[in-house]
Amino acid sequence: MEKDLGKIFSSFRGVRGELIPVLQRIQEKVGYLPEDAMLQVADFLNVPESTVFGVASFYAQFRFTPTGRNRISVCEGTACHVKGATDIIKEISRVKGVEAGETSDCMEYTLEGVACIGCCALAPCITVNDEVYGRLDKKSVHNVLKKI
Amino acid sequence: MEKNKKAERILVCCGTGCVSAGADKILEAFRKNISKTGAEIKSTGCHGFCQQGPLVIMEPEGVLYARVEEGDVPQIVTSHLENGKKVDRLLYTDPVTKKSIPNYCDIPFYKKQNRIILRNCGHIDPENIVEYEEAGGYRAIRKVLKEMEPGDVIDNIKKSSLRGLGGGGFPAGLKWEFCYEAEGDEKYIICNGDEGDPGSFQDRSVLEGDPHSLLEGMMIAGTSVGALKGYIYVRAEYPLAVKRLNIAVSQARKKGYLGRNIFDSRRDFDIEIFLGAGAFVCGEETALIRSIEGQRGTPRHRPPFPAKSGLWGKPTLINNVKTYASVPNIINNGVEWFRSMGTENSKGTAIFSLTGEVANCGLIEVPMGITLREIIFGIGGGTTGDSSFKAAQIGGPSGGCLPEDMLDMPIDFDSLKEAGAMMGSGGLVVMNENTCMVDIARYFIDFTQKESCGDCNPCRLGTRQMLDILNDIVEGRAKPEDIDLLAALAEGIKSASLCGLGQTAPNPVLTTLRYFRHEYEEHINEKLCRAKKCKALITYRIAMEKCTGCRLCFKNCPENAIEGEVKQPHVINQSICTRCGICIEKCPPKFDAIETYAGVDGGEIIA
């Protein structure tokens, strides 16, 4: 990770305003924000560690634990809600044995409810590893889950 | 061979909706198949009619093929391109007349629209700056730099009465003037593309479908107010929009439209893209500014307004994507042209994401002042299936739910506000009788409660209290006096919160209380959810005459709540049933024996 961080830092100037982009790049590379990385960011940008953690914990995008190999995100936007997103998330949770917002013990799946992904015409929809599957119901979601 | 000379073009919609439905595979298939036809193939931004996606449009005729699949491509090529014969089975069929409509301009969904901001979306390749220029792009900025003084430009925007299309509706020209007149050499402009409202995707469609129109609008704004740098704040959840924006900015830089001495005018202006990190509150301008500064996105008191003291304490102009994208049109076509559309106090057009239980979902642009009925029943083709209209949720978590008797109200910034809703970012979600209005209010409060930044008490604690009460109502624990308590809390939060998030958060509750109070009362007094949505207030019952005793429900019930002998009708033990719905799913469709009843007493009828 040291090497990754060094590489990331080298493309920034090291000023306060870069905090969020730096954290985004680290998460993109590592998959989450390890504590050690945040400490080094504080050092690099010359801000207190509490500031780094304060900012990182404020934004929904940042995660502090690794995710499973497959990320299943259920859109919780209004159109999806009206068309039954709650049932979809419950069904996935039941089939894959993982609660919403958690990662399965085997590190295979992470299930999460996410803010509107803007595919409202395909409601209700989910993304599996960033690929969108739309117009689902409690039954057809099984076809998607079979693929992973 | 005659017809091949007409420069045939195939436009494949590559907006997020269509890509999710497989548009990239279609594009690939066309590329493989069209080599000998001489037709040109193009990937475009969102064409709007997402419901029918993936969309393919054949130019010059304007024939629209709907719900196209990869396997349909060879037939389109042989039939349409080589033999000049339309592929009838892929044409859009009007759900009312059952007739197919070949030309997209004749489809009601498009016919009643007035696409000004979206004029290029779905028609040009957003990743190619030349196409934007061929469509008349970058003319307005040249005119501004060569023929106009900054004061004239601002005057034009003021006279046009363009209002902030991010939802607030503040006169754009005034904002520009404040920033122009603010003291200081260093100024910034920001484009607010933090479209966090669940159920809306219009900013995303402009960013994906016509990014250069935004850049041009920002160039005009930046050079007019005297800013050297602009930021586009865009949601990281919109990867395609981010990608196309990056391409657009680098193409514009290469052409000398961004950077130093733009358009050889001896003026400098550049744009940087900033990715939001997923906080709804950052749609509020002061929170957004703090986010760019690398801080937690908490709003601050205004005044001073950003026009005076914004990013890094410097004068900053901040407008929404659609507001900037409207600007080149106004410069090109004139103030009077723009003012000819809309209502007395809201000029121009509005973009809505039309979704939910409506036949034609998609992205639409309509003149201000159109009625909800024209949108939902004219453009949208009415509610889905045989369901009946119940409410339209307009403006997302800051907006409200409007009932059927308000369908004929002309909608603009002011009329919506009066009705308790707001334009918001323009999400329009149609709801039918299967939507529970208390559940919807609960859904939005749950959203805003989670997104509250926590800085001021009314919003942080108040929305939490409201959520608790709403949870009590949908779970059947509420008392009659809770309705008044809910309303009082809502009014308090509205008047005492620091920023727009808190001030508008109660709107979904207030409007549902105003127009659908009876549903709240039914939930509390009769323990009944008429939409059969709230699990605690419904009953499942097995119809004796339909049940064959196949025992599928019995075997699958996780609570062991189903009783009965083989080949005899079964019964659900209501004291154990958790209404998980697994029995409904397991009961074979040919029997369809399990019925849902509104209210907790429904089950006793049979017992």
Short mmCIF file of C-alpha atoms in Angstrom, two decimals, chain B residues 172-596:
data_model
loop_
_atom_site.label_atom_id
_atom_site.label_comp_id
_atom_site.label_asym_id
_atom_site.label_seq_id
_atom_site.Cartn_x
_atom_site.Cartn_y
_atom_site.Cartn_z
CA ALA B 172 -30.29 34.14 -12.39
CA GLY B 173 -29.48 37.60 -13.76
CA LEU B 174 -29.57 39.13 -10.28
CA LYS B 175 -27.14 36.52 -9.00
CA TRP B 176 -24.81 37.30 -11.90
CA GLU B 177 -25.05 41.00 -11.20
CA PHE B 178 -24.28 40.59 -7.48
CA CYS B 179 -21.18 38.59 -8.33
CA TYR B 180 -20.15 41.02 -11.09
CA GLU B 181 -20.46 43.97 -8.75
CA ALA B 182 -18.77 42.25 -5.80
CA GLU B 183 -15.37 43.64 -4.97
CA GLY B 184 -12.29 41.52 -5.53
CA ASP B 185 -10.05 40.51 -8.40
CA GLU B 186 -10.34 36.82 -7.81
CA LYS B 187 -13.77 35.34 -8.52
CA TYR B 188 -15.11 31.86 -9.16
CA ILE B 189 -18.10 30.29 -10.77
CA ILE B 190 -19.48 26.90 -9.83
CA CYS B 191 -21.89 24.60 -11.57
CA ASN B 192 -24.05 22.70 -9.12
CA GLY B 193 -24.44 19.24 -10.58
CA ASP B 194 -24.96 17.51 -7.25
CA GLU B 195 -28.27 16.07 -8.30
CA GLY B 196 -29.03 14.13 -5.16
CA ASP B 197 -32.83 14.10 -5.28
CA PRO B 198 -33.99 10.52 -5.51
CA GLY B 199 -36.12 10.12 -8.61
CA SER B 200 -34.55 12.75 -10.83
CA PHE B 201 -31.97 12.48 -13.57
CA GLN B 202 -32.26 15.61 -15.70
CA ASP B 203 -28.89 17.15 -14.82
CA ARG B 204 -27.28 13.82 -15.49
CA SER B 205 -28.92 13.65 -18.92
CA VAL B 206 -27.68 17.10 -19.90
CA LEU B 207 -24.17 16.24 -18.67
CA GLU B 208 -24.21 12.95 -20.54
CA GLY B 209 -26.01 14.10 -23.65
CA ASP B 210 -24.78 17.63 -24.28
CA PRO B 211 -21.86 18.52 -21.99
CA HIS B 212 -20.60 21.30 -24.27
CA SER B 213 -23.78 23.34 -23.80
CA LEU B 214 -22.95 23.49 -20.09
CA LEU B 215 -19.34 24.44 -20.80
CA GLU B 216 -20.46 27.20 -23.15
CA GLY B 217 -22.95 28.53 -20.59
CA MET B 218 -20.22 28.56 -17.97
CA MET B 219 -17.79 30.32 -20.32
CA ILE B 220 -20.37 33.07 -20.86
CA ALA B 221 -21.07 33.36 -17.15
CA GLY B 222 -17.41 33.26 -16.16
CA THR B 223 -16.23 35.88 -18.63
CA SER B 224 -19.20 38.10 -17.77
CA VAL B 225 -18.82 38.16 -14.00
CA GLY B 226 -15.03 38.27 -14.22
CA ALA B 227 -14.10 34.80 -13.01
CA LEU B 228 -11.02 33.01 -14.29
CA LYS B 229 -11.98 29.62 -13.03
CA GLY B 230 -15.09 27.49 -12.92
CA TYR B 231 -15.81 24.28 -11.05
CA ILE B 232 -18.31 21.63 -12.05
CA TYR B 233 -19.44 19.76 -8.96
CA VAL B 234 -20.83 16.45 -10.17
CA ARG B 235 -21.95 13.34 -8.33
CA ALA B 236 -19.44 10.51 -8.30
CA GLU B 237 -22.44 8.19 -8.68
CA TYR B 238 -22.72 9.40 -12.30
CA PRO B 239 -19.64 7.77 -13.87
CA LEU B 240 -20.80 8.24 -17.47
CA ALA B 241 -21.48 11.94 -16.92
CA VAL B 242 -18.04 12.36 -15.35
CA LYS B 243 -16.39 10.58 -18.26
CA ARG B 244 -18.13 12.71 -20.90
CA LEU B 245 -17.47 15.93 -19.01
CA ASN B 246 -13.78 15.10 -18.87
CA ILE B 247 -13.74 14.43 -22.61
CA ALA B 248 -15.62 17.67 -23.30
CA VAL B 249 -13.27 19.78 -21.16
CA SER B 250 -10.14 18.34 -22.74
CA GLN B 251 -11.53 18.83 -26.27
CA ALA B 252 -12.44 22.42 -25.46
CA ARG B 253 -8.96 23.04 -24.06
CA LYS B 254 -7.36 21.60 -27.16
CA LYS B 255 -9.36 23.94 -29.37
CA GLY B 256 -8.37 26.94 -27.27
CA TYR B 257 -11.89 27.43 -25.90
CA LEU B 258 -10.70 26.90 -22.34
CA GLY B 259 -7.46 27.97 -20.74
CA ARG B 260 -5.51 31.07 -21.65
CA ASN B 261 -6.66 33.59 -24.24
CA ILE B 262 -9.87 31.75 -25.05
CA PHE B 263 -11.20 32.27 -28.58
CA ASP B 264 -8.28 34.70 -29.06
CA SER B 265 -10.09 37.20 -26.87
CA ARG B 266 -7.18 37.83 -24.50
CA ARG B 267 -9.40 36.51 -21.75
CA ASP B 268 -8.59 33.47 -19.59
CA PHE B 269 -11.09 30.97 -18.31
CA ASP B 270 -10.73 27.33 -17.31
CA ILE B 271 -12.93 24.65 -15.83
CA GLU B 272 -12.15 21.94 -13.29
CA ILE B 273 -14.33 18.96 -12.48
CA PHE B 274 -14.90 18.10 -8.83
CA LEU B 275 -16.49 14.81 -7.82
CA GLY B 276 -19.01 14.95 -5.02
CA ALA B 277 -18.64 12.25 -2.41
CA GLY B 278 -22.26 11.41 -1.77
CA ALA B 279 -23.90 13.90 0.55
CA PHE B 280 -27.36 15.17 -0.37
CA VAL B 281 -26.88 18.34 1.67
CA CYS B 282 -24.10 19.42 -0.71
CA GLY B 283 -26.82 20.46 -3.15
CA GLU B 284 -27.11 23.47 -0.81
CA GLU B 285 -24.71 26.08 -2.15
CA THR B 286 -22.73 26.91 0.98
CA ALA B 287 -22.32 23.20 1.80
CA LEU B 288 -21.16 22.52 -1.73
CA ILE B 289 -18.56 25.26 -1.46
CA ARG B 290 -17.23 23.80 1.78
CA SER B 291 -17.02 20.42 0.11
CA ILE B 292 -14.83 21.82 -2.69
CA GLU B 293 -12.65 23.37 0.01
CA GLY B 294 -12.10 19.87 1.42
CA GLN B 295 -14.33 20.24 4.45
CA ARG B 296 -17.39 18.48 5.80
CA GLY B 297 -20.34 19.61 3.72
CA THR B 298 -22.23 21.56 6.36
CA PRO B 299 -24.15 24.69 5.29
CA ARG B 300 -23.44 28.02 6.91
CA HIS B 301 -25.51 31.08 7.66
CA ARG B 302 -26.25 33.46 4.81
CA PRO B 303 -25.55 36.39 4.42
CA PRO B 304 -22.90 36.80 3.28
CA PHE B 305 -24.16 35.16 0.13
CA PRO B 306 -21.66 33.31 -2.07
CA ALA B 307 -21.89 36.10 -4.66
CA LYS B 308 -20.06 38.21 -2.09
CA SER B 309 -18.07 35.64 -0.15
CA GLY B 310 -18.05 32.12 -1.53
CA LEU B 311 -15.30 29.70 -2.48
CA TRP B 312 -12.12 30.47 -0.49
CA GLY B 313 -13.96 33.61 0.71
CA LYS B 314 -14.04 35.05 -2.81
CA PRO B 315 -17.11 36.22 -4.77
CA THR B 316 -18.64 33.12 -6.34
CA LEU B 317 -21.47 32.59 -8.79
CA ILE B 318 -23.22 29.28 -8.35
CA ASN B 319 -25.91 27.99 -10.71
CA ASN B 320 -27.42 24.67 -11.66
CA VAL B 321 -26.52 22.65 -14.79
CA LYS B 322 -29.77 23.51 -16.58
CA THR B 323 -29.49 27.21 -15.77
CA TYR B 324 -26.06 27.45 -17.40
CA ALA B 325 -27.17 25.25 -20.30
CA SER B 326 -30.04 27.68 -20.98
CA VAL B 327 -27.71 30.64 -21.42
CA PRO B 328 -26.30 30.00 -24.96
CA ASN B 329 -29.90 29.70 -26.22
CA ILE B 330 -30.84 33.07 -24.77
CA ILE B 331 -27.79 34.77 -26.30
CA ASN B 332 -28.37 33.13 -29.70
CA ASN B 333 -32.11 33.53 -29.97
CA GLY B 334 -32.67 36.67 -27.98
CA VAL B 335 -34.45 37.69 -24.83
CA GLU B 336 -37.87 38.02 -26.45
CA TRP B 337 -37.74 34.49 -27.81
CA PHE B 338 -37.06 33.14 -24.32
CA ARG B 339 -39.72 35.29 -22.72
CA SER B 340 -42.31 34.05 -25.20
CA MET B 341 -42.35 30.71 -23.38
CA GLY B 342 -43.75 30.11 -19.93
CA THR B 343 -45.94 32.02 -17.50
CA GLU B 344 -46.00 35.56 -16.19
CA ASN B 345 -43.32 34.98 -13.58
CA SER B 346 -41.64 31.78 -14.75
CA LYS B 347 -40.24 32.04 -18.24
CA GLY B 348 -38.77 29.35 -20.43
CA THR B 349 -38.98 25.61 -20.00
CA ALA B 350 -38.71 23.08 -17.23
CA ILE B 351 -37.23 19.61 -17.39
CA PHE B 352 -38.84 16.76 -15.49
CA SER B 353 -37.87 13.17 -14.92
CA LEU B 354 -41.21 11.48 -15.33
CA THR B 355 -41.17 8.17 -13.46
CA GLY B 356 -43.10 5.86 -11.18
CA GLU B 357 -46.41 4.31 -12.13
CA VAL B 358 -46.73 6.08 -15.46
CA ALA B 359 -46.90 4.38 -18.86
CA ASN B 360 -44.16 6.44 -20.51
CA CYS B 361 -41.24 7.03 -18.17
CA GLY B 362 -38.52 9.35 -19.35
CA LEU B 363 -36.98 12.75 -19.52
CA ILE B 364 -39.19 15.57 -20.75
CA GLU B 365 -38.85 19.28 -21.36
CA VAL B 366 -42.01 21.36 -21.33
CA PRO B 367 -42.89 25.05 -21.23
CA MET B 368 -43.52 26.46 -17.76
CA GLY B 369 -47.23 26.67 -17.10
CA ILE B 370 -48.18 23.30 -18.55
CA THR B 371 -50.60 21.34 -16.36
CA LEU B 372 -49.80 18.12 -14.55
CA ARG B 373 -52.61 16.49 -16.51
CA GLU B 374 -50.95 17.32 -19.81
CA ILE B 375 -47.68 15.90 -18.55
CA ILE B 376 -48.96 12.73 -16.96
CA PHE B 377 -51.80 11.86 -19.32
CA GLY B 378 -50.67 13.61 -22.49
CA ILE B 379 -46.94 12.99 -22.56
CA GLY B 380 -46.82 10.21 -20.00
CA GLY B 381 -49.72 8.23 -21.47
CA GLY B 382 -51.49 7.89 -18.11
CA THR B 383 -50.86 5.48 -15.28
CA THR B 384 -49.49 1.99 -15.76
CA GLY B 385 -51.81 -0.87 -16.62
CA ASP B 386 -55.34 -0.50 -15.30
CA SER B 387 -54.29 1.36 -12.19
CA SER B 388 -55.82 4.71 -11.31
CA PHE B 389 -54.00 7.93 -10.52
CA LYS B 390 -53.58 8.82 -6.88
CA ALA B 391 -50.86 11.44 -6.54
CA ALA B 392 -47.89 13.07 -8.20
CA GLN B 393 -44.80 13.59 -6.11
CA ILE B 394 -43.00 16.58 -7.46
CA GLY B 395 -39.67 18.02 -6.34
CA GLY B 396 -38.26 15.07 -4.38
CA PRO B 397 -37.62 15.24 -0.64
CA SER B 398 -38.19 19.01 -0.66
CA GLY B 399 -41.36 18.76 -2.68
CA GLY B 400 -44.79 17.41 -2.07
CA CYS B 401 -47.52 15.02 -3.14
CA LEU B 402 -50.31 16.59 -5.16
CA PRO B 403 -53.72 14.91 -5.49
CA GLU B 404 -55.95 14.38 -8.50
CA ASP B 405 -57.92 17.62 -8.15
CA MET B 406 -54.72 19.62 -8.65
CA LEU B 407 -53.97 18.02 -12.00
CA ASP B 408 -55.24 21.06 -13.89
CA MET B 409 -53.11 23.59 -12.07
CA PRO B 410 -50.54 25.22 -14.38
CA ILE B 411 -47.15 24.41 -12.91
CA ASP B 412 -44.37 26.89 -12.42
CA PHE B 413 -42.10 27.94 -9.56
CA ASP B 414 -44.77 29.93 -7.74
CA SER B 415 -47.86 27.78 -8.18
CA LEU B 416 -46.00 24.74 -6.89
CA LYS B 417 -44.80 26.61 -3.85
CA GLU B 418 -48.32 27.71 -3.12
CA ALA B 419 -49.51 24.11 -3.32
CA GLY B 420 -46.92 23.14 -0.70
CA ALA B 421 -44.57 21.44 -3.15
CA MET B 422 -41.71 22.95 -5.11
CA MET B 423 -40.00 22.61 -8.45
CA GLY B 424 -37.00 21.10 -6.67
CA SER B 425 -34.73 19.47 -9.12
CA GLY B 426 -37.69 18.35 -11.20
CA GLY B 427 -38.37 14.76 -10.23
CA LEU B 428 -41.96 13.83 -10.98
CA VAL B 429 -43.00 10.48 -9.60
CA VAL B 430 -46.50 9.26 -10.44
CA MET B 431 -48.29 7.17 -7.83
CA ASN B 432 -51.32 4.95 -8.14
CA GLU B 433 -53.74 3.37 -5.66
CA ASN B 434 -51.06 0.86 -4.64
CA THR B 435 -48.93 3.63 -3.14
CA CYS B 436 -49.49 4.38 0.53
CA MET B 437 -49.19 8.11 1.15
CA VAL B 438 -48.10 7.67 4.76
CA ASP B 439 -45.38 5.28 3.63
CA ILE B 440 -44.21 7.81 1.04
CA ALA B 441 -44.02 10.55 3.65
CA ARG B 442 -42.09 8.15 5.88
CA TYR B 443 -39.76 7.29 3.00
CA PHE B 444 -38.83 10.93 2.41
CA ILE B 445 -38.40 11.78 6.09
CA ASP B 446 -36.24 8.69 6.47
CA PHE B 447 -34.14 10.04 3.59
CA THR B 448 -33.79 13.61 4.87
CA GLN B 449 -33.24 12.42 8.43
CA LYS B 450 -30.28 10.35 7.24
CA GLU B 451 -28.98 13.17 5.04
CA SER B 452 -29.30 15.90 7.67
CA CYS B 453 -25.79 17.20 8.26
CA GLY B 454 -26.50 17.43 11.98
CA ASP B 455 -25.42 21.01 12.48
CA CYS B 456 -28.69 22.57 13.57
CA ASN B 457 -31.07 21.07 16.13
CA PRO B 458 -34.45 21.55 14.42
CA CYS B 459 -33.35 19.49 11.45
CA ARG B 460 -31.24 16.89 13.24
CA LEU B 461 -33.61 16.16 16.14
CA GLY B 462 -36.85 17.22 14.51
CA THR B 463 -36.68 14.97 11.48
CA ARG B 464 -35.74 12.09 13.80
CA GLN B 465 -38.86 12.72 15.90
CA MET B 466 -41.00 12.91 12.79
CA LEU B 467 -39.57 9.63 11.55
CA ASP B 468 -40.34 7.95 14.88
CA ILE B 469 -43.95 9.09 14.73
CA LEU B 470 -44.31 8.01 11.11
CA ASN B 471 -42.83 4.61 11.97
CA ASP B 472 -45.40 4.30 14.75
CA ILE B 473 -48.16 5.09 12.28
CA VAL B 474 -47.14 2.59 9.61
CA GLU B 475 -46.48 -0.06 12.23
CA GLY B 476 -49.85 0.41 13.90
CA ARG B 477 -48.70 1.85 17.24
CA ALA B 478 -49.71 5.50 16.82
CA LYS B 479 -52.28 7.44 18.83
CA PRO B 480 -54.81 9.86 17.31
CA GLU B 481 -53.06 12.92 18.78
CA ASP B 482 -49.86 11.99 16.94
CA ILE B 483 -51.14 13.64 13.76
CA ASP B 484 -51.24 17.06 15.41
CA LEU B 485 -47.85 16.52 16.97
CA LEU B 486 -46.45 15.58 13.56
CA ALA B 487 -47.90 18.71 11.97
CA ALA B 488 -46.57 20.94 14.76
CA LEU B 489 -43.09 19.45 14.46
CA ALA B 490 -43.19 19.94 10.70
CA GLU B 491 -44.03 23.63 11.00
CA GLY B 492 -41.33 24.11 13.62
CA ILE B 493 -38.62 22.48 11.54
CA LYS B 494 -39.67 24.44 8.48
CA SER B 495 -39.32 27.78 10.19
CA ALA B 496 -36.30 27.13 12.42
CA SER B 497 -33.84 25.14 10.29
CA LEU B 498 -30.63 26.72 9.06
CA CYS B 499 -30.65 25.66 5.42
CA GLY B 500 -32.91 24.63 2.61
CA LEU B 501 -32.67 20.95 3.47
CA GLY B 502 -34.31 21.39 6.86
CA GLN B 503 -36.64 24.15 5.75
CA THR B 504 -38.17 21.96 3.05
CA ALA B 505 -37.78 18.50 4.63
CA PRO B 506 -41.29 18.56 6.16
CA ASN B 507 -42.98 19.31 2.81
CA PRO B 508 -43.74 15.66 1.94
CA VAL B 509 -45.43 15.24 5.33
CA LEU B 510 -47.27 18.56 5.21
CA THR B 511 -48.64 17.95 1.71
CA THR B 512 -49.75 14.40 2.46
CA LEU B 513 -51.40 15.67 5.65
CA ARG B 514 -53.09 18.39 3.63
CA TYR B 515 -54.33 16.26 0.77
CA PHE B 516 -54.40 12.72 2.16
CA ARG B 517 -55.17 13.17 5.84
CA HIS B 518 -57.77 10.42 5.67
CA GLU B 519 -55.01 7.87 5.04
CA TYR B 520 -53.22 8.91 8.21
CA GLU B 521 -56.49 8.64 10.13
CA GLU B 522 -57.23 5.21 8.70
CA HIS B 523 -53.80 3.96 9.70
CA ILE B 524 -54.22 5.20 13.26
CA ASN B 525 -57.90 4.80 14.01
CA GLU B 526 -58.87 1.81 11.90
CA LYS B 527 -55.45 0.10 11.69
CA LEU B 528 -55.92 -0.05 7.96
CA CYS B 529 -53.62 0.64 5.02
CA ARG B 530 -55.79 0.99 1.94
CA ALA B 531 -52.82 0.62 -0.40
CA LYS B 532 -51.96 -2.69 1.28
CA LYS B 533 -48.38 -1.50 1.63
CA CYS B 534 -47.81 -1.30 5.37
CA LYS B 535 -47.12 -4.86 6.50
CA ALA B 536 -48.44 -4.31 10.02
CA LEU B 537 -51.80 -3.14 8.71
CA ILE B 538 -52.69 -5.85 6.22
CA THR B 539 -53.85 -9.45 6.43
CA TYR B 540 -53.14 -12.43 4.20
CA ARG B 541 -55.90 -14.95 3.84
CA ILE B 542 -56.19 -18.23 1.95
CA ALA B 543 -59.30 -18.44 -0.20
CA MET B 544 -60.87 -21.80 0.74
CA GLU B 545 -62.41 -22.32 -2.68
CA LYS B 546 -59.11 -21.83 -4.49
CA CYS B 547 -56.76 -23.74 -2.17
CA THR B 548 -56.05 -27.33 -3.25
CA GLY B 549 -53.90 -28.17 -0.25
CA CYS B 550 -50.71 -28.59 -2.27
CA ARG B 551 -48.80 -27.56 0.87
CA LEU B 552 -46.23 -25.41 -0.96
CA CYS B 553 -47.05 -22.45 1.31
CA PHE B 554 -47.05 -24.70 4.36
CA LYS B 555 -43.56 -25.99 3.56
CA ASN B 556 -42.09 -22.58 2.82
CA CYS B 557 -43.58 -20.47 5.59
CA PRO B 558 -40.59 -19.45 7.76
CA GLU B 559 -42.86 -18.83 10.76
CA ASN B 560 -44.85 -22.08 10.52
CA ALA B 561 -47.98 -19.95 10.50
CA ILE B 562 -49.88 -22.08 8.00
CA GLU B 563 -52.02 -24.98 9.10
CA GLY B 564 -54.00 -27.63 7.24
CA GLU B 565 -54.08 -31.20 5.97
CA VAL B 566 -52.85 -32.46 2.59
CA LYS B 567 -55.41 -31.81 -0.18
CA GLN B 568 -57.53 -29.78 2.24
CA PRO B 569 -57.79 -25.97 2.24
CA HIS B 570 -55.18 -24.38 4.49
CA VAL B 571 -55.51 -21.52 6.96
CA ILE B 572 -53.07 -18.83 8.07
CA ASN B 573 -52.70 -18.39 11.79
CA GLN B 574 -52.89 -14.61 12.04
CA SER B 575 -51.27 -14.41 15.46
CA ILE B 576 -48.04 -15.86 14.05
CA CYS B 577 -48.02 -14.48 10.45
CA THR B 578 -45.45 -11.73 9.86
CA ARG B 579 -46.75 -10.86 6.35
CA CYS B 580 -43.40 -11.73 4.77
CA GLY B 581 -45.22 -12.61 1.54
CA ILE B 582 -43.35 -15.84 0.83
CA CYS B 583 -46.61 -17.83 0.69
CA ILE B 584 -47.97 -15.53 -2.04
CA GLU B 585 -44.85 -16.08 -4.05
CA LYS B 586 -44.90 -19.85 -3.58
CA CYS B 587 -48.60 -20.36 -4.29
CA PRO B 588 -48.72 -21.52 -7.95
CA PRO B 589 -50.25 -18.82 -10.21
CA LYS B 590 -52.88 -21.27 -11.48
CA PHE B 591 -54.36 -21.42 -7.96
CA ASP B 592 -53.59 -17.89 -6.82
CA ALA B 593 -55.25 -18.74 -3.54
CA ILE B 594 -53.67 -16.23 -1.16
CA GLU B 595 -55.36 -12.86 -0.98
CA THR B 596 -54.27 -9.62 0.63
#
